[in-house]
């Protein structure tokens, strides 16, 4: 139960009313000690988890770099293939008339790179 503590009055100040304070540290000491024991018991596992997290962060950075690199390559390939898709229909019922118009367009797209 909280114990009322009287505040001391300073010169020229109005007398203070009795104020009650609760010492949280006394009530939480047991819980804090339990948490400390759990951390000490699982210290090796916590360290391992932290090391794995660091490695995962590094791996994700490498994966991002590779993704960006190959996304550019895929984009360049699609830029070359785009003239084919505009000239040749993708439907199997329609015949592909890759006539003399394809060669100049393909030549232009390859030389632009």
CSV table of N, CA and C in Angstrom, one decimal:
chain,number,residue,atom,x,y,z
A,1,UNK,N,0.9,-1.2,0.0
A,1,UNK,CA,0.0,0.0,0.0
A,1,UNK,C,0.9,1.2,0.0
A,2,UNK,N,0.6,2.3,-0.8
A,2,UNK,CA,1.4,3.5,-0.9
A,2,UNK,C,1.4,4.2,0.5
A,3,UNK,N,2.6,4.7,0.8
A,3,UNK,CA,2.8,5.4,2.0
A,3,UNK,C,2.7,6.9,1.7
A,4,UNK,N,1.9,7.7,2.3
A,4,UNK,CA,1.8,9.1,2.1
A,4,UNK,C,3.1,9.8,2.6
A,5,UNK,N,3.6,10.7,1.7
A,5,UNK,CA,4.9,11.4,2.0
A,5,UNK,C,4.5,12.9,2.0
A,6,UNK,N,4.9,13.6,3.0
A,6,UNK,CA,4.6,15.0,3.0
A,6,UNK,C,5.7,15.7,2.4
A,7,UNK,N,5.4,16.7,1.5
A,7,UNK,CA,6.4,17.5,0.8
A,7,UNK,C,6.8,18.6,1.8
A,8,UNK,N,8.0,19.0,1.7
A,8,UNK,CA,8.5,20.1,2.6
A,8,UNK,C,8.2,21.4,1.9
A,9,UNK,N,7.8,22.4,2.7
A,9,UNK,CA,7.5,23.7,2.1
A,9,UNK,C,8.7,24.6,2.1
A,10,UNK,N,8.9,25.3,1.0
A,10,UNK,CA,10.0,26.3,0.9
A,10,UNK,C,9.6,27.6,1.4
A,11,UNK,N,10.5,28.5,1.7
A,11,UNK,CA,10.2,29.8,2.2
A,11,UNK,C,9.3,30.5,1.1
A,12,UNK,N,8.2,31.1,1.5
A,12,UNK,CA,7.4,31.8,0.6
A,12,UNK,C,6.4,31.0,-0.2
A,13,UNK,N,6.5,29.7,-0.1
A,13,UNK,CA,5.6,28.8,-0.9
A,13,UNK,C,4.5,28.4,0.0
A,14,UNK,N,3.4,28.0,-0.6
A,14,UNK,CA,2.2,27.6,0.1
A,14,UNK,C,2.5,26.2,0.6
A,15,UNK,N,1.9,25.8,1.7
A,15,UNK,CA,2.1,24.5,2.3
A,15,UNK,C,1.5,23.5,1.3
A,16,UNK,N,2.2,22.4,1.1
A,16,UNK,CA,1.7,21.4,0.1
A,16,UNK,C,0.8,20.4,0.9
A,17,UNK,N,0.0,19.7,0.1
A,17,UNK,CA,-0.9,18.7,0.6
A,17,UNK,C,0.0,17.4,0.7
A,18,UNK,N,-0.5,16.5,1.5
A,18,UNK,CA,0.2,15.2,1.6
A,18,UNK,C,0.0,14.5,0.2
A,19,UNK,N,1.1,14.0,-0.4
A,19,UNK,CA,1.1,13.4,-1.7
A,19,UNK,C,1.6,11.9,-1.5
A,20,UNK,N,1.0,11.0,-2.2
A,20,UNK,CA,1.5,9.6,-2.1
A,20,UNK,C,2.2,9.2,-3.3
A,21,UNK,N,3.4,8.6,-3.1
A,21,UNK,CA,4.2,8.1,-4.2
A,21,UNK,C,4.3,6.6,-4.1
A,22,UNK,N,4.4,5.9,-5.2
A,22,UNK,CA,4.6,4.5,-5.3
A,22,UNK,C,6.0,4.2,-5.8
A,23,UNK,N,6.8,3.4,-5.1
A,23,UNK,CA,8.1,3.0,-5.6
A,23,UNK,C,7.9,1.8,-6.6
A,24,UNK,N,7.9,2.1,-7.9
A,24,UNK,CA,7.8,1.1,-8.9
A,24,UNK,C,8.9,0.1,-8.9
A,25,UNK,N,10.1,0.6,-8.6
A,25,UNK,CA,11.3,-0.3,-8.6
A,25,UNK,C,11.1,-1.4,-7.6
A,26,UNK,N,10.5,-1.1,-6.4
A,26,UNK,CA,10.4,-2.2,-5.5
A,26,UNK,C,9.4,-3.3,-6.0
A,27,UNK,N,8.4,-2.8,-6.7
A,27,UNK,CA,7.4,-3.8,-7.2
A,27,UNK,C,7.9,-4.6,-8.4
A,28,UNK,N,8.8,-4.0,-9.2
A,28,UNK,CA,9.2,-4.6,-10.4
A,28,UNK,C,10.5,-5.3,-10.3
A,29,UNK,N,11.1,-5.3,-9.1
A,29,UNK,CA,12.4,-5.9,-9.0
A,29,UNK,C,12.4,-7.4,-9.3
A,30,UNK,N,11.4,-8.1,-8.8
A,30,UNK,CA,11.2,-9.5,-9.0
A,30,UNK,C,11.1,-9.8,-10.5
A,31,UNK,N,10.3,-9.0,-11.2
A,31,UNK,CA,10.1,-9.3,-12.6
A,31,UNK,C,11.4,-9.0,-13.4
A,32,UNK,N,12.1,-7.9,-13.0
A,32,UNK,CA,13.3,-7.6,-13.7
A,32,UNK,C,14.4,-8.7,-13.5
A,33,UNK,N,14.4,-9.2,-12.3
A,33,UNK,CA,15.4,-10.3,-12.0
A,33,UNK,C,15.0,-11.5,-12.8
A,34,UNK,N,13.7,-11.8,-13.0
A,34,UNK,CA,13.3,-13.0,-13.8
A,34,UNK,C,13.7,-12.8,-15.3
A,35,UNK,N,13.5,-11.6,-15.8
A,35,UNK,CA,13.9,-11.3,-17.2
A,35,UNK,C,15.4,-11.4,-17.4
A,36,UNK,N,16.1,-11.0,-16.4
A,36,UNK,CA,17.6,-11.1,-16.5
A,36,UNK,C,18.0,-12.5,-16.5
A,37,UNK,N,17.4,-13.4,-15.7
A,37,UNK,CA,17.7,-14.8,-15.7
A,37,UNK,C,17.4,-15.4,-17.0
A,38,UNK,N,16.3,-15.1,-17.6
A,38,UNK,CA,15.9,-15.7,-18.9
A,38,UNK,C,16.8,-15.3,-20.0
A,39,UNK,N,17.3,-14.0,-20.0
A,39,UNK,CA,18.2,-13.5,-21.0
A,39,UNK,C,19.5,-14.2,-20.8
A,40,UNK,N,20.0,-14.4,-19.6
A,40,UNK,CA,21.3,-15.1,-19.4
A,40,UNK,C,21.2,-16.6,-19.8
A,41,UNK,N,20.1,-17.2,-19.5
A,41,UNK,CA,19.9,-18.6,-19.9
A,41,UNK,C,19.9,-18.8,-21.5
A,42,UNK,N,19.3,-17.8,-22.2
A,42,UNK,CA,19.2,-17.9,-23.6
A,42,UNK,C,20.2,-17.0,-24.4
A,43,UNK,N,21.3,-16.7,-23.7
A,43,UNK,CA,22.2,-15.8,-24.3
A,43,UNK,C,22.8,-16.3,-25.6
A,44,UNK,N,23.2,-17.6,-25.7
A,44,UNK,CA,23.8,-18.1,-26.9
A,44,UNK,C,22.7,-18.1,-28.0
A,45,UNK,N,21.5,-18.4,-27.7
A,45,UNK,CA,20.5,-18.5,-28.8
A,45,UNK,C,20.2,-17.0,-29.3
A,46,UNK,N,20.2,-16.1,-28.4
A,46,UNK,CA,20.0,-14.7,-28.8
A,46,UNK,C,21.1,-14.2,-29.7
A,47,UNK,N,22.4,-14.6,-29.3
A,47,UNK,CA,23.5,-14.2,-30.1
A,47,UNK,C,23.4,-14.8,-31.5
A,48,UNK,N,23.0,-16.1,-31.6
A,48,UNK,CA,22.9,-16.8,-32.8
A,48,UNK,C,21.8,-16.1,-33.7
A,49,UNK,N,20.7,-15.7,-33.1
A,49,UNK,CA,19.7,-15.1,-33.9
A,49,UNK,C,20.2,-13.7,-34.4
A,50,UNK,N,20.9,-13.0,-33.6
A,50,UNK,CA,21.5,-11.7,-34.1
A,50,UNK,C,22.4,-11.9,-35.2
A,51,UNK,N,23.3,-12.9,-35.2
A,51,UNK,CA,24.2,-13.2,-36.3
A,51,UNK,C,23.5,-13.6,-37.5
A,52,UNK,N,22.4,-14.4,-37.4
A,52,UNK,CA,21.6,-14.8,-38.6
A,52,UNK,C,21.0,-13.5,-39.2
A,53,UNK,N,20.5,-12.7,-38.3
A,53,UNK,CA,19.8,-11.4,-38.8
A,53,UNK,C,20.8,-10.6,-39.6
A,54,UNK,N,22.1,-10.5,-39.1
A,54,UNK,CA,23.1,-9.7,-39.8
A,54,UNK,C,23.4,-10.4,-41.2
A,55,UNK,N,23.5,-11.7,-41.2
A,55,UNK,CA,23.8,-12.4,-42.5
A,55,UNK,C,22.6,-12.2,-43.4
A,56,UNK,N,21.4,-12.3,-42.9
A,56,UNK,CA,20.2,-12.1,-43.8
A,56,UNK,C,20.2,-10.7,-44.4
A,57,UNK,N,20.5,-9.8,-43.6
A,57,UNK,CA,20.6,-8.4,-44.1
A,57,UNK,C,21.6,-8.3,-45.3
A,58,UNK,N,22.8,-8.9,-45.1
A,58,UNK,CA,23.8,-8.9,-46.1
A,58,UNK,C,23.3,-9.6,-47.4
A,59,UNK,N,22.7,-10.7,-47.2
A,59,UNK,CA,22.2,-11.5,-48.3
A,59,UNK,C,21.1,-10.8,-49.1
A,60,UNK,N,20.2,-10.1,-48.4
A,60,UNK,CA,19.2,-9.4,-49.0
A,60,UNK,C,19.8,-8.2,-49.9
A,61,UNK,N,20.8,-7.6,-49.4
A,61,UNK,CA,21.5,-6.6,-50.1
A,61,UNK,C,22.1,-7.1,-51.4
A,62,UNK,N,22.7,-8.3,-51.3
A,62,UNK,CA,23.3,-9.0,-52.5
A,62,UNK,C,22.2,-9.4,-53.5
A,63,UNK,N,21.1,-9.9,-53.0
A,63,UNK,CA,20.0,-10.3,-53.8
A,63,UNK,C,19.4,-9.1,-54.5
A,64,UNK,N,19.3,-8.0,-53.8
A,64,UNK,CA,18.8,-6.7,-54.5
A,64,UNK,C,19.7,-6.3,-55.6
A,65,UNK,N,21.0,-6.4,-55.4
A,65,UNK,CA,22.0,-6.0,-56.4
A,65,UNK,C,21.8,-6.9,-57.7
A,66,UNK,N,21.7,-8.2,-57.5
A,66,UNK,CA,21.5,-9.1,-58.6
A,66,UNK,C,20.2,-8.8,-59.3
A,67,UNK,N,19.2,-8.6,-58.6
A,67,UNK,CA,17.9,-8.3,-59.2
A,67,UNK,C,17.9,-7.1,-60.1
A,68,UNK,N,18.5,-6.0,-59.6
A,68,UNK,CA,18.7,-4.8,-60.4
A,68,UNK,C,19.5,-5.1,-61.6
A,69,UNK,N,20.6,-5.8,-61.5
A,69,UNK,CA,21.5,-6.1,-62.6
A,69,UNK,C,20.7,-6.9,-63.7
A,70,UNK,N,20.0,-8.0,-63.3
A,70,UNK,CA,19.4,-8.8,-64.3
A,70,UNK,C,18.1,-8.2,-64.7
A,71,UNK,N,17.5,-7.3,-64.0
A,71,UNK,CA,16.3,-6.6,-64.5
A,71,UNK,C,16.7,-5.7,-65.6
A,72,UNK,N,17.8,-5.1,-65.6
A,72,UNK,CA,18.3,-4.3,-66.7
A,72,UNK,C,18.6,-5.2,-67.9
A,73,UNK,N,19.2,-6.3,-67.7
A,73,UNK,CA,19.4,-7.2,-68.8
A,73,UNK,C,18.1,-7.7,-69.4
A,74,UNK,N,17.1,-8.1,-68.6
A,74,UNK,CA,15.8,-8.5,-69.1
A,74,UNK,C,15.1,-7.4,-69.9
A,75,UNK,N,15.3,-6.2,-69.4
A,75,UNK,CA,14.7,-5.0,-70.0
A,75,UNK,C,15.3,-4.8,-71.4
A,76,UNK,N,16.6,-5.0,-71.5
A,76,UNK,CA,17.3,-4.8,-72.8
A,76,UNK,C,16.8,-5.9,-73.8
A,77,UNK,N,16.7,-7.1,-73.3
A,77,UNK,CA,16.2,-8.2,-74.1
A,77,UNK,C,14.8,-7.9,-74.6
A,78,UNK,N,13.9,-7.5,-73.7
A,78,UNK,CA,12.6,-7.1,-74.1
A,78,UNK,C,12.5,-6.0,-75.1
A,79,UNK,N,13.4,-5.0,-75.0
A,79,UNK,CA,13.5,-3.9,-76.0
A,79,UNK,C,13.8,-4.5,-77.4
A,80,UNK,N,14.6,-5.5,-77.4
A,80,UNK,CA,15.0,-6.1,-78.7
A,80,UNK,C,13.8,-6.9,-79.3
A,81,UNK,N,13.1,-7.6,-78.4
A,81,UNK,CA,12.0,-8.5,-78.8
A,81,UNK,C,10.7,-7.7,-79.1
A,82,UNK,N,10.6,-6.5,-78.7
A,82,UNK,CA,9.4,-5.7,-78.9
A,82,UNK,C,9.0,-5.6,-80.3
A,83,UNK,N,9.9,-5.3,-81.3
A,83,UNK,CA,9.5,-5.2,-82.7
A,83,UNK,C,8.9,-6.5,-83.2
A,84,UNK,N,9.4,-7.7,-82.7
A,84,UNK,CA,8.8,-8.9,-83.1
A,84,UNK,C,7.4,-9.1,-82.7
A,85,UNK,N,7.1,-8.7,-81.5
A,85,UNK,CA,5.7,-8.8,-81.0
A,85,UNK,C,4.8,-7.8,-81.7
A,86,UNK,N,5.3,-6.7,-82.1
A,86,UNK,CA,4.4,-5.8,-82.9
A,86,UNK,C,4.1,-6.2,-84.3
A,87,UNK,N,5.0,-6.9,-84.9
A,87,UNK,CA,4.9,-7.3,-86.3
A,87,UNK,C,4.2,-8.7,-86.4
A,88,UNK,N,4.7,-9.6,-85.5
A,88,UNK,CA,4.2,-11.0,-85.6
A,88,UNK,C,3.1,-11.2,-84.5
A,89,UNK,N,1.9,-11.6,-84.9
A,89,UNK,CA,0.8,-11.8,-83.9
A,89,UNK,C,1.1,-13.0,-83.0
A,90,UNK,N,0.6,-12.9,-81.8
A,90,UNK,CA,0.8,-14.0,-80.9
A,90,UNK,C,-0.2,-15.1,-81.0
A,91,UNK,N,-1.3,-14.9,-81.8
A,91,UNK,CA,-2.3,-15.9,-82.0
A,91,UNK,C,-1.8,-16.9,-83.0
A,92,UNK,N,-2.0,-18.2,-82.7
A,92,UNK,CA,-1.5,-19.3,-83.6
A,92,UNK,C,-2.4,-19.3,-84.9
A,93,UNK,N,-3.6,-18.8,-84.9
A,93,UNK,CA,-4.5,-18.9,-86.0
A,93,UNK,C,-4.0,-17.9,-87.1
A,94,UNK,N,-3.4,-16.8,-86.7
A,94,UNK,CA,-2.9,-15.8,-87.6
A,94,UNK,C,-1.5,-16.1,-88.1
A,95,UNK,N,-1.3,-16.0,-89.3
A,95,UNK,CA,0.1,-16.4,-89.8
A,95,UNK,C,1.0,-15.2,-89.6
A,96,UNK,N,2.2,-15.5,-89.4
A,96,UNK,CA,3.3,-14.5,-89.2
A,96,UNK,C,3.8,-14.0,-90.5
A,97,UNK,N,3.6,-12.8,-90.8
A,97,UNK,CA,4.1,-12.3,-92.1
A,97,UNK,C,5.4,-11.5,-91.8
A,98,UNK,N,6.4,-12.1,-91.4
A,98,UNK,CA,7.7,-11.5,-91.1
A,98,UNK,C,8.4,-11.2,-92.5
A,99,UNK,N,8.0,-10.2,-93.1
A,99,UNK,CA,8.5,-9.9,-94.4
A,99,UNK,C,9.7,-9.0,-94.3
A,100,UNK,N,9.9,-8.2,-95.4
A,100,UNK,CA,11.1,-7.3,-95.4
A,100,UNK,C,11.0,-6.2,-94.4
A,101,UNK,N,9.8,-5.9,-93.9
A,101,UNK,CA,9.6,-4.9,-92.9
A,101,UNK,C,10.3,-5.2,-91.6
A,102,UNK,N,10.4,-6.5,-91.3
A,102,UNK,CA,11.0,-6.9,-90.0
A,102,UNK,C,12.5,-6.7,-90.0
A,103,UNK,N,13.2,-7.0,-91.1
A,103,UNK,CA,14.6,-6.9,-91.1
A,103,UNK,C,15.1,-5.4,-90.8
A,104,UNK,N,14.6,-4.4,-91.4
A,104,UNK,CA,15.0,-3.0,-91.1
A,104,UNK,C,14.7,-2.6,-89.7
A,105,UNK,N,13.5,-3.0,-89.2
A,105,UNK,CA,13.2,-2.7,-87.8
A,105,UNK,C,14.1,-3.4,-86.8
A,106,UNK,N,14.4,-4.6,-87.0
A,106,UNK,CA,15.3,-5.4,-86.2
A,106,UNK,C,16.7,-4.8,-86.2
A,107,UNK,N,17.2,-4.4,-87.4
A,107,UNK,CA,18.5,-3.8,-87.6
A,107,UNK,C,18.6,-2.5,-86.8
A,108,UNK,N,17.5,-1.7,-86.9
A,108,UNK,CA,17.5,-0.4,-86.2
A,108,UNK,C,17.5,-0.6,-84.7
A,109,UNK,N,16.7,-1.6,-84.2
A,109,UNK,CA,16.7,-1.8,-82.7
A,109,UNK,C,18.0,-2.3,-82.2
A,110,UNK,N,18.7,-3.2,-83.0
A,110,UNK,CA,20.0,-3.7,-82.6
A,110,UNK,C,21.1,-2.7,-82.6
A,111,UNK,N,21.1,-1.8,-83.6
A,111,UNK,CA,22.1,-0.8,-83.7
A,111,UNK,C,21.9,0.4,-82.8
A,112,UNK,N,20.7,0.6,-82.2
A,112,UNK,CA,20.5,1.6,-81.3
A,112,UNK,C,21.1,1.4,-79.9
A,113,UNK,N,21.4,0.2,-79.6
A,113,UNK,CA,21.9,-0.2,-78.3
A,113,UNK,C,23.4,0.1,-78.2
